[in-house]
XYZ file of C-alpha atoms in Angstrom:
727
model
C -2.865 68.418 84.957
C -1.411 66.415 81.945
C 1.706 64.619 81.723
C 4.410 63.440 79.141
C 6.950 60.818 79.735
C 10.007 61.171 77.140
C 13.545 61.901 76.314
C 15.147 65.679 76.322
C 16.561 65.547 72.757
C 17.105 69.175 72.060
C 18.021 72.556 74.046
C 16.176 75.746 72.274
C 16.663 78.005 74.932
C 18.180 78.175 78.575
C 18.513 80.769 80.957
C 21.424 79.694 83.475
C 20.148 82.096 86.018
C 16.490 81.200 86.668
C 16.396 77.895 84.751
C 13.889 78.919 82.257
C 14.171 76.533 79.352
C 12.415 75.812 75.970
C 13.180 72.565 74.693
C 12.168 69.663 72.721
C 10.795 66.235 74.022
C 10.702 62.872 72.420
C 7.504 61.464 73.665
C 7.349 57.788 75.182
C 4.158 57.969 77.092
C 1.396 60.879 77.705
C -1.989 61.153 78.563
C -2.527 63.688 75.757
C -4.113 63.246 72.075
C -0.790 64.253 70.278
C -0.124 62.472 67.264
C 3.568 63.961 66.945
C 6.446 62.153 68.463
C 7.957 65.337 69.346
C 6.665 68.524 71.604
C 8.092 71.712 72.297
C 8.199 72.425 76.286
C 8.978 75.536 78.500
C 9.286 75.812 82.363
C 11.856 76.451 84.998
C 14.243 73.361 85.565
C 17.371 72.542 87.104
C 20.113 71.567 84.875
C 18.280 69.240 82.188
C 20.565 66.943 80.411
C 20.238 65.895 76.879
C 19.406 62.242 76.415
C 18.081 62.011 80.102
C 14.318 61.058 80.558
C 11.821 63.109 82.494
C 7.965 63.058 83.298
C 6.867 66.665 82.743
C 3.486 67.930 84.335
C 1.479 70.650 82.950
C -0.649 71.675 80.372
C -0.439 71.807 76.254
C -1.149 75.475 75.162
C -1.355 77.171 71.924
C 1.415 80.266 72.496
C -0.204 83.142 69.937
C 3.578 83.693 68.641
C 5.114 80.237 69.124
C 2.608 77.731 68.838
C 1.879 74.373 70.356
C 3.986 73.962 73.335
C 3.825 72.008 76.827
C 3.871 74.652 79.495
C 5.519 72.537 82.604
C 4.749 73.212 85.869
C 6.510 70.665 87.434
C 8.769 67.469 86.461
C 10.599 64.499 87.752
C 13.668 62.615 86.781
C 12.717 59.401 85.085
C 15.293 56.861 85.896
C 15.941 53.890 83.660
C 14.718 50.430 84.713
C 15.437 48.313 81.379
C 18.626 47.308 80.243
C 18.977 49.393 77.244
C 17.604 52.227 78.987
C 20.299 51.612 81.458
C 23.211 51.434 79.040
C 22.151 54.396 77.535
C 21.734 56.352 80.707
C 25.124 55.625 81.910
C 26.916 56.024 78.494
C 25.128 59.596 78.241
C 27.165 62.948 78.353
C 26.282 62.721 82.250
C 28.501 60.218 83.017
C 32.459 59.699 82.376
C 32.059 56.320 80.540
C 31.198 54.921 77.043
C 28.744 52.259 75.890
C 31.385 49.391 76.339
C 31.742 50.267 79.952
C 28.359 50.995 80.764
C 27.246 47.374 79.117
C 29.640 45.931 81.454
C 28.286 47.481 84.674
C 24.773 46.560 83.368
C 25.715 43.244 82.651
C 27.084 42.783 86.078
C 24.456 44.242 88.027
C 21.302 43.912 85.505
C 18.235 45.915 87.118
C 19.768 46.645 90.037
C 22.542 48.924 88.596
C 21.638 52.342 89.971
C 20.720 50.698 93.549
C 24.249 49.785 93.562
C 26.056 52.648 92.469
C 23.937 54.876 95.055
C 24.331 52.572 98.099
C 27.246 50.241 97.406
C 29.579 51.841 94.595
C 32.340 49.724 96.071
C 30.715 47.073 94.286
C 31.528 48.654 90.594
C 35.214 47.144 91.541
C 33.974 43.801 90.431
C 33.797 45.283 86.902
C 36.874 44.924 84.715
C 39.206 48.100 83.687
C 36.925 50.560 85.909
C 39.391 52.595 88.144
C 38.361 53.834 91.710
C 38.429 57.212 90.734
C 35.930 56.786 87.835
C 33.970 54.844 89.982
C 33.749 57.770 92.661
C 32.936 59.841 90.082
C 29.614 57.912 88.658
C 28.316 57.694 92.027
C 28.641 61.203 92.764
C 27.183 62.371 89.765
C 24.121 59.763 90.199
C 23.844 60.959 93.893
C 23.783 64.684 92.842
C 21.301 63.819 89.952
C 19.025 62.310 92.423
C 19.563 64.834 95.223
C 18.256 67.612 93.093
C 14.333 66.140 93.265
C 14.958 65.582 96.906
C 15.799 69.643 97.510
C 12.961 70.490 95.365
C 10.848 68.692 97.825
C 12.107 70.001 100.881
C 11.798 73.307 99.612
C 8.335 72.838 98.700
C 7.860 71.322 101.969
C 8.892 74.529 103.786
C 6.395 76.279 101.925
C 8.017 77.367 98.734
C 6.304 77.303 95.286
C 7.573 74.583 92.921
C 8.719 77.210 90.358
C 10.532 78.978 93.314
C 12.064 75.895 94.937
C 13.497 75.123 91.131
C 14.848 78.694 91.042
C 16.547 78.507 94.121
C 18.093 74.902 93.270
C 19.151 76.629 89.901
C 21.264 79.268 91.670
C 22.578 77.494 94.759
C 22.407 74.094 93.426
C 23.798 71.544 96.204
C 24.483 74.132 98.819
C 20.822 75.289 98.701
C 19.682 73.676 102.077
C 23.176 75.107 103.385
C 22.062 78.316 102.690
C 18.502 78.002 104.202
C 20.054 76.920 107.213
C 22.677 79.606 107.455
C 20.297 82.579 106.346
C 17.162 82.279 104.610
C 16.632 85.681 104.447
C 19.512 86.120 101.891
C 17.011 84.934 99.229
C 15.126 88.448 99.502
C 18.553 90.231 98.054
C 19.965 87.624 96.112
C 16.745 86.080 94.474
C 14.261 89.481 94.925
C 11.637 87.261 97.042
C 9.199 89.151 99.025
C 9.984 89.528 102.739
C 6.804 88.739 104.181
C 7.040 85.432 102.196
C 10.325 84.445 103.550
C 9.698 85.755 107.027
C 6.643 83.351 106.959
C 8.511 80.579 106.134
C 11.689 81.543 108.362
C 9.347 81.670 111.648
C 7.659 78.347 110.371
C 11.172 76.620 110.782
C 11.854 77.904 114.070
C 13.883 80.999 113.731
C 13.552 83.176 116.907
C 11.788 86.589 116.271
C 14.566 88.467 117.768
C 17.412 86.672 115.615
C 19.641 89.415 114.217
C 19.207 87.871 110.728
C 15.585 88.512 110.961
C 15.851 91.932 112.599
C 18.176 92.877 109.729
C 16.246 91.904 106.764
C 13.325 93.549 108.677
C 14.974 97.017 108.660
C 15.840 96.670 105.058
C 12.097 95.702 104.106
C 10.816 98.675 106.534
C 13.077 101.395 104.894
C 12.377 99.964 101.106
C 8.366 99.895 101.606
C 8.118 103.170 103.854
C 10.212 105.149 101.340
C 8.370 103.946 98.175
C 4.679 104.682 100.247
C 6.260 108.042 101.170
C 8.516 108.990 98.033
C 11.490 109.638 100.153
C 15.020 108.259 99.577
C 16.044 107.822 103.133
C 14.588 107.896 106.638
C 15.394 109.024 110.156
C 15.821 106.513 113.030
C 12.820 107.621 114.877
C 10.946 106.720 111.879
C 12.540 102.998 111.416
C 11.508 102.407 114.700
C 8.047 103.489 114.765
C 7.582 101.886 111.216
C 9.388 98.408 112.792
C 7.032 98.702 116.032
C 3.913 98.584 114.055
C 4.891 95.226 112.856
C 6.521 94.058 116.279
C 6.774 95.774 119.632
C 9.836 93.466 120.496
C 12.487 95.207 118.872
C 13.640 98.049 120.850
C 15.921 101.095 120.181
C 19.288 99.393 121.174
C 18.572 96.064 119.316
C 17.635 98.604 116.200
C 20.425 100.458 116.380
C 22.862 97.280 116.810
C 21.660 95.975 113.535
C 21.467 99.266 111.473
C 25.313 99.420 112.350
C 25.979 96.039 111.567
C 23.954 96.792 108.091
C 25.931 99.719 107.501
C 29.212 97.634 108.267
C 28.546 95.415 105.355
C 27.367 98.305 103.071
C 23.413 97.745 102.883
C 22.630 101.052 104.587
C 24.660 104.286 104.311
C 24.268 106.726 107.262
C 25.007 110.319 106.921
C 24.040 112.492 109.966
C 20.488 111.409 111.062
C 19.571 110.048 107.460
C 19.419 106.375 106.681
C 19.570 105.357 103.059
C 19.492 101.951 101.374
C 22.629 101.782 99.616
C 21.006 101.719 95.973
C 19.580 105.081 96.573
C 22.280 106.881 98.313
C 24.669 105.662 95.312
C 22.005 106.814 92.678
C 21.513 110.230 93.886
C 24.994 110.618 93.793
C 25.347 109.245 90.305
C 22.748 111.285 88.905
C 24.472 114.553 90.393
C 27.848 113.413 89.094
C 26.554 112.938 85.351
C 24.091 115.883 85.191
C 26.626 118.059 86.639
C 29.161 116.905 84.110
C 27.149 117.559 81.277
C 26.055 120.983 82.915
C 29.953 122.076 83.319
C 30.478 121.460 79.608
C 31.161 124.356 77.613
C 28.228 126.272 76.404
C 28.089 126.467 72.142
C 26.861 129.561 70.442
C 25.794 128.326 67.022
C 25.307 131.326 64.523
C 22.358 131.754 62.562
C 20.228 129.993 64.826
C 17.983 133.001 65.284
C 17.382 132.977 61.484
C 16.762 129.168 61.555
C 14.112 129.582 64.277
C 12.527 132.574 62.240
C 12.440 130.042 59.294
C 10.721 127.370 60.988
C 8.056 130.124 62.345
C 7.363 130.917 58.926
C 7.111 127.564 57.472
C 4.604 126.467 60.447
C 2.708 129.762 60.641
C 3.552 130.105 64.379
C 5.498 133.094 66.617
C 7.396 132.224 69.373
C 7.752 134.557 72.237
C 11.106 135.514 73.849
C 11.252 132.928 76.707
C 10.107 130.148 73.972
C 13.024 131.334 71.905
C 15.327 131.276 74.802
C 14.184 127.564 75.379
C 15.106 126.347 71.999
C 18.354 128.061 71.578
C 19.496 127.112 75.100
C 18.849 123.388 74.379
C 20.820 123.832 70.998
C 23.723 125.510 72.982
C 23.783 123.596 76.396
C 24.685 119.814 77.002
C 21.930 119.857 79.739
C 18.779 121.645 79.337
C 15.326 121.506 81.441
C 12.357 123.177 79.966
C 9.326 123.130 82.228
C 5.703 124.770 81.667
C 2.058 123.604 82.214
C -0.556 122.814 79.569
C -0.743 125.204 77.103
C 2.684 126.822 77.086
C 4.009 125.526 74.149
C 6.362 122.887 75.322
C 5.173 120.161 72.373
C 5.755 122.534 69.677
C 9.331 123.647 71.012
C 10.238 119.911 71.381
C 9.189 119.703 67.663
C 11.625 122.831 66.685
C 14.285 121.652 68.804
C 14.238 117.888 66.736
C 14.025 119.918 63.593
C 17.206 122.304 64.673
C 19.097 118.967 65.731
C 18.779 117.556 62.341
C 19.473 121.042 60.564
C 22.541 122.124 62.768
C 24.333 118.952 63.894
C 23.179 116.879 60.533
C 21.826 114.638 62.804
C 20.488 111.117 61.531
C 16.972 109.935 63.231
C 18.973 107.127 64.792
C 21.195 109.473 66.738
C 17.982 111.016 68.297
C 16.348 109.200 71.135
C 12.832 110.446 72.109
C 11.799 109.012 75.441
C 8.922 108.883 78.121
C 8.050 107.109 81.481
C 4.759 105.562 79.878
C 3.874 104.259 76.304
C 0.997 106.868 75.703
C 3.429 109.701 76.495
C 5.977 108.016 74.342
C 3.226 107.759 71.632
C 2.457 111.360 72.006
C 6.111 112.438 71.641
C 6.439 110.338 68.364
C 3.424 112.029 66.772
C 4.428 115.297 67.610
C 7.781 114.846 65.991
C 7.120 112.140 63.325
C 10.128 110.200 65.064
C 10.304 106.844 66.850
C 9.748 107.421 70.504
C 10.268 104.880 73.300
C 9.653 104.099 77.023
C 12.443 104.473 78.935
C 12.384 100.864 80.176
C 12.240 99.633 76.487
C 14.897 101.905 75.575
C 17.296 100.569 78.293
C 15.759 96.836 77.635
C 14.392 96.121 80.561
C 14.492 92.467 81.840
C 11.607 91.647 83.739
C 12.439 88.616 85.239
C 15.397 89.727 86.765
C 14.492 93.732 87.040
C 17.671 94.793 85.672
C 18.295 96.913 82.233
C 20.619 95.447 79.807
C 21.775 98.792 78.543
C 23.950 100.465 81.225
C 27.244 102.093 81.899
C 29.083 99.249 80.578
C 26.950 98.858 77.298
C 25.230 102.006 76.812
C 23.000 103.165 73.903
C 24.870 105.285 71.134
C 22.389 108.257 70.766
C 23.893 111.508 70.801
C 20.984 113.719 71.481
C 18.167 112.846 74.287
C 14.888 114.168 74.716
C 12.927 112.927 77.770
C 9.418 113.994 78.256
C 7.128 113.827 81.365
C 10.209 113.990 83.496
C 8.190 114.700 86.673
C 7.250 111.261 86.733
C 10.791 110.196 86.609
C 12.063 108.314 90.184
C 15.456 107.980 91.320
C 16.278 104.594 90.263
C 15.035 104.736 86.770
C 16.944 108.265 86.361
C 20.285 106.622 87.415
C 19.613 103.916 85.182
C 18.728 106.325 82.037
C 21.675 108.026 82.952
C 23.906 104.990 82.823
C 22.300 103.615 79.708
C 23.641 106.572 77.653
C 26.882 107.934 76.595
C 28.630 110.711 78.571
C 29.184 113.332 76.159
C 25.601 113.898 74.751
C 23.211 116.537 74.613
C 20.164 115.858 77.142
C 17.225 117.756 77.206
C 14.537 117.056 80.080
C 10.845 118.552 79.595
C 8.207 118.537 82.203
C 5.760 120.172 84.222
C 6.993 121.513 87.659
C 3.742 121.436 89.146
C 2.644 117.957 88.593
C 2.472 114.486 90.630
C 5.770 113.592 91.332
C 7.173 109.906 90.725
C 4.840 106.913 92.211
C 8.367 105.338 93.342
C 11.227 107.200 95.542
C 12.685 110.723 94.528
C 11.360 113.490 92.801
C 13.850 114.282 90.148
C 12.246 117.281 88.332
C 11.771 119.185 91.311
C 14.992 118.816 92.773
C 16.834 119.676 89.751
C 14.901 122.852 89.453
C 14.965 124.029 92.952
C 18.720 123.719 93.029
C 18.990 126.813 90.774
C 22.155 125.720 89.662
C 21.204 124.235 86.223
C 19.825 126.055 83.152
C 15.842 125.977 83.712
C 13.716 127.866 81.268
C 10.223 128.118 82.793
C 7.344 128.603 80.337
C 4.598 130.372 81.729
C 2.668 132.337 79.140
C -0.675 130.741 78.015
C -1.295 130.021 74.513
C -5.035 129.660 74.472
C -6.805 128.312 71.175
C -9.595 130.962 71.732
C -10.664 133.522 74.271
C -12.984 130.931 75.897
C -10.742 128.464 76.661
C -10.621 127.949 80.241
C -8.819 124.521 81.196
C -5.286 125.961 81.030
C -6.143 129.108 82.997
C -7.973 127.002 85.704
C -4.586 124.782 85.907
C -2.550 128.159 86.532
C -4.875 129.067 89.115
C -4.676 125.731 90.565
C -0.688 125.683 90.352
C -0.531 129.312 92.042
C -3.344 128.053 94.755
C -5.159 131.148 93.912
C -8.818 130.263 92.610
C -11.090 132.623 91.472
C -15.077 132.471 91.762
C -14.923 131.919 87.961
C -14.729 128.000 88.210
C -18.309 128.019 89.606
C -19.346 128.935 86.385
C -20.052 127.268 83.104
C -17.690 127.629 80.149
C -17.136 126.559 76.384
C -14.713 123.973 77.555
C -15.466 123.381 81.406
C -18.075 122.819 83.824
C -18.420 122.290 87.618
C -21.763 120.352 88.458
C -22.645 120.754 92.309
C -24.272 117.525 93.803
C -23.892 115.339 96.939
C -21.641 112.113 97.572
C -24.819 109.840 96.644
C -25.655 111.772 93.309
C -22.330 111.512 91.775
C -22.407 108.288 90.064
C -26.003 108.902 88.459
C -24.566 112.474 87.680
C -21.883 111.009 86.013
C -23.861 108.218 84.157
C -26.040 111.399 82.714
C -23.108 113.271 81.525
C -21.794 110.146 79.964
C -24.954 109.429 77.972
C -25.112 113.246 76.894
C -21.636 113.026 75.559
C -21.974 109.743 73.723
C -25.054 111.443 71.883
C -22.604 114.452 71.055
C -20.406 112.162 69.139
C -17.655 111.177 72.225
C -17.144 107.439 72.692
C -15.188 105.270 75.372
C -12.022 106.364 73.765
C -12.619 110.009 73.965
C -14.195 110.356 77.425
C -12.109 109.381 80.579
C -12.992 109.617 83.805
C -10.696 110.226 86.603
C -10.436 109.402 90.457
C -7.839 109.444 93.203
C -8.833 106.112 94.914
C -10.063 102.634 94.156
C -12.641 102.037 97.306
C -15.542 103.957 98.549
C -18.867 104.473 97.198
C -17.427 107.085 94.413
C -14.252 105.004 94.067
C -13.009 103.504 90.876
C -13.977 100.227 91.255
C -17.798 101.306 91.545
C -17.323 103.990 88.593
C -16.338 101.237 86.387
C -18.894 98.861 87.315
C -21.478 101.577 86.479
C -19.719 103.099 83.327
C -19.638 99.573 81.923
C -23.135 99.430 81.816
C -23.596 102.277 79.705
C -20.373 101.962 77.499
C -20.575 98.101 76.790
C -23.956 97.100 78.145
C -24.720 93.196 78.008
C -25.547 91.563 74.791
C -26.308 88.221 73.048
C -23.648 88.528 71.052
C -21.052 89.630 73.440
C -18.732 87.181 75.344
C -18.439 87.241 79.329
C -16.207 86.149 81.983
C -16.980 86.653 85.371
C -14.080 86.948 87.993
C -15.402 87.001 91.734
C -17.626 90.387 91.653
C -15.816 91.850 88.325
C -17.166 90.892 84.520
C -15.140 91.201 81.559
C -16.822 91.734 78.160
C -16.071 91.749 74.724
C -15.649 95.656 73.740
C -14.772 96.553 77.440
C -11.980 99.247 77.919
C -8.910 97.844 79.577
C -6.122 99.338 81.389
C -2.883 97.632 81.581
C -1.349 97.863 85.099
C 2.409 96.997 85.142
C 5.246 97.459 82.130
C 5.900 94.383 80.334
C 8.435 94.712 77.820
C 7.970 91.010 76.437
C 4.331 91.623 75.716
C 5.260 94.890 74.311
C 3.174 96.921 77.099
C 3.578 99.858 79.590
C 1.899 100.646 82.681
C -1.249 102.926 82.130
C -1.681 101.435 78.309
C -5.238 101.414 77.444
C -6.990 98.902 74.977
C -10.233 97.053 74.220
C -11.291 93.341 74.687
C -11.608 91.661 71.118
C -12.369 88.264 72.357
C -12.896 86.047 75.606
C -12.297 82.273 75.051
C -13.548 80.026 77.979
C -11.361 77.180 79.425
C -13.143 74.649 77.607
C -12.543 76.179 74.236
C -8.797 77.626 74.372
C -5.721 75.522 73.583
C -4.233 76.310 76.978
C -7.420 74.917 78.913
C -7.921 78.369 80.769
C -9.664 80.922 80.267
C -8.048 83.757 77.893
C -8.691 87.368 77.482
C -7.450 88.880 74.426
C -7.087 92.301 74.460
C -6.229 94.915 71.232
C -3.623 97.546 72.413
C -3.389 99.802 69.156
C -2.824 96.666 66.901
C -0.792 94.843 69.286
C -3.133 91.938 70.464
C -2.332 90.448 73.616
C -3.650 87.346 75.215
C -4.164 87.190 79.009
C -4.481 83.863 81.177
C -5.532 83.773 84.703
C -2.071 84.544 86.059
C -1.827 87.580 84.177
C -5.353 88.802 84.913
C -3.850 90.450 87.980
C -2.427 93.101 85.319
C -5.888 94.410 84.329
C -8.493 96.199 85.128
C -11.529 98.379 83.702
C -10.256 101.469 81.978
C -13.529 103.422 81.845
C -12.319 104.974 85.241
C -8.393 104.944 86.298
C -6.704 106.884 88.754
C -5.040 110.067 88.491
C -1.697 108.692 88.725
C -1.900 105.917 86.006
C -3.175 108.908 83.452
C -0.054 110.801 83.895
C 1.402 111.174 80.369
C -1.774 110.738 78.600
C -4.215 113.171 77.289
C -7.934 112.914 76.720
C -10.594 114.899 74.872
C -13.058 114.645 77.711
C -12.155 114.243 81.371
C -14.800 113.871 83.980
C -13.623 113.702 87.414
C -15.633 113.610 90.682
C -14.425 116.113 93.579
C -16.272 114.771 96.919
C -15.673 114.656 100.368
C -15.486 110.814 100.942
C -11.974 111.176 99.125
C -10.816 112.768 102.099
C -7.003 113.884 102.186
C -6.642 112.067 98.788
C -7.486 115.594 97.264
C -4.402 117.729 97.125
C -3.136 120.143 94.785
C -0.732 118.128 92.541
C -3.212 115.384 92.249
C -6.238 117.723 91.019
C -3.566 119.892 89.080
C -2.688 116.684 87.196
C -6.266 115.772 86.632
C -7.154 118.748 85.269
C -4.181 119.094 82.898
C -5.110 115.630 81.379
C -8.243 117.298 79.670
C -7.829 118.471 75.976
C -11.118 120.003 75.064
C -13.394 119.518 77.715
C -12.971 119.266 81.387
C -16.041 118.419 83.933
C -15.812 118.617 87.581
C -18.530 117.509 90.209
C -19.087 116.999 93.545
C -18.276 119.645 96.552
C -17.263 123.266 95.465
C -15.547 123.603 98.898
C -13.675 120.248 98.411
C -12.431 121.509 95.525
C -10.829 124.546 96.921
C -9.671 122.529 100.365
C -7.807 120.029 97.803
C -6.369 123.047 95.867
C -4.966 124.415 98.980
C -3.717 120.972 100.266
C -0.032 120.602 99.764
C 0.329 117.179 100.517
C 3.184 115.168 98.922
C 5.326 118.303 98.458
C 7.540 117.666 101.414
C 9.690 114.442 100.008
C 12.872 113.601 101.854
C 15.565 113.365 99.198
C 19.164 114.709 99.034
C 19.579 115.619 95.255
C 18.839 119.129 95.509
C 21.108 119.266 98.443
C 24.023 117.732 96.639
C 24.006 119.828 93.584
C 24.250 122.979 95.837
C 27.021 121.166 97.751
C 28.944 120.095 94.624
C 29.078 123.589 93.578
C 29.953 125.246 96.647
C 32.719 123.140 97.098
């Protein structure tokens, strides 16, 4: 780790909430080979003062966008020792005195000046024209100035990282240790820290396992974690108790009930009958119902001449809509809230394009008045290609701040578009849906498009299913399959899976489909054979996608990727490599992004290719770097970001949502166990555009189609809509 000693001379950017700072340091001393007298630096700090001296510890990097800068991982306040430095320090903006008074103080106490101010401030009364009130201020300022470093050291001694320690001090300042003593678990809510990390530190400091503060934090953690894993928006009492008992057996039902009541009293948990909600999910479901029902209750329009306009579009595009498709288009134009649902091949994409055309024609809407949205980057890209309009992910549209996990666009600062079309709505969870509805104006046209039978959201809720099942909002169900030719079997199979009525035809090879029966141990060799054959036919790693439901096991995603890498991108002398434990990254590798990252312009599920690997010996950052090209967006990953990527030759079915691929290959094997279920198989099958190959066990496929797992999420959105209209 390198260091720079110097003076902080200019602030470029400072986030007052988390202390992240970009500034310029005038260099006095460093172990780096720097010719310039100043350097840009970035890092997390507590209350940096202009013209004050610091020692920064970190690494010099060459940022792809901002150039050379010093990335600070730790720092120390550098107190002055020479007479000129002491005068400059005491006369800085930090203290309420000027150069003359500072000079008199330093002349009196020389190099011992700071010790006198800290330990014997009354001695400053010996300095002429220095009142006691000002002496007290000088003393207090210097004490607080020094205490900051001590608090950070105290926090790191407890087990916090330096960066987290600085974040805590930035928020609580001199009250930091009081908060730690009073209730360290507050950091989970107020700083978005992980329960397990805080709990480990708390227990190490001696807090009792049955302390109410710990039990209440544990309850919140358990409800949050369990509902995320199940997709439910609430839990029942016995479920909470059972989940807590998996962590500790010491909390009985009486203790649990007492602490839940306390959480209810302070508004963190809402209790209705035997339903226990975290407040944010209770509020979110109610907000969604209020906003959507408001739109649903607005008077329907009946625009004249709309039939003629639809016929004109049909003639211009050489298409013909059936009655249901026409009704869907007219409803979307006439209503303020419309839901359109249908599987692959039912015409959703064409209908969206026509709706956009009519919005621009009938309402004279400008492009900037129309928002086309989707949960993932690839789905947004597909929507944009369909309509020739700009489309965006919902997170980007709402200006999501990754650090704060908040949306800048909200009910106080909504976007201005009047016509909103959201595709792939089956992927929307409760909190994102609430955020979207808060981020758009109240009196707008909202068109929700999705496939009822696809997988629900990864996080809590089942928005599309609940809205449709309420039967109180206009829903147009597209069911007729429009096949490109008589031999197109994929949409037929998807429909049979949806109806849980598989004909024996699924065993027979078709032009666009094949099911190859094989044993567990034969799956990977068979996939290798299929891929090699497809490559000879002109397919490539971009047009072939292998989908699987789980990462581990002999036929899991991890093993599949290792095998497929050898075929798609074997080692070669001209290819750079980077080994990370048992994973080898290689130039030209297909890469999957695992998390949203607005700063980098990336969405969860984006697929790119490695264009360069730079070793720590050669990189400006002195770290290993992987450079990935995402459709022209070049992103550089350093080790702390490697967790956000993995190989993309084989990906999970959840990650494939919102995407389509020319060829999809999916193993269906018994070692996937209960991971095979109806909606998962349906979602995988509907990702294939031209060719679908299943392989494994016919019986596993049939069992999976019949398995209704995950269809019974516990939510109250549907119930709230029904209750609203029945009152």
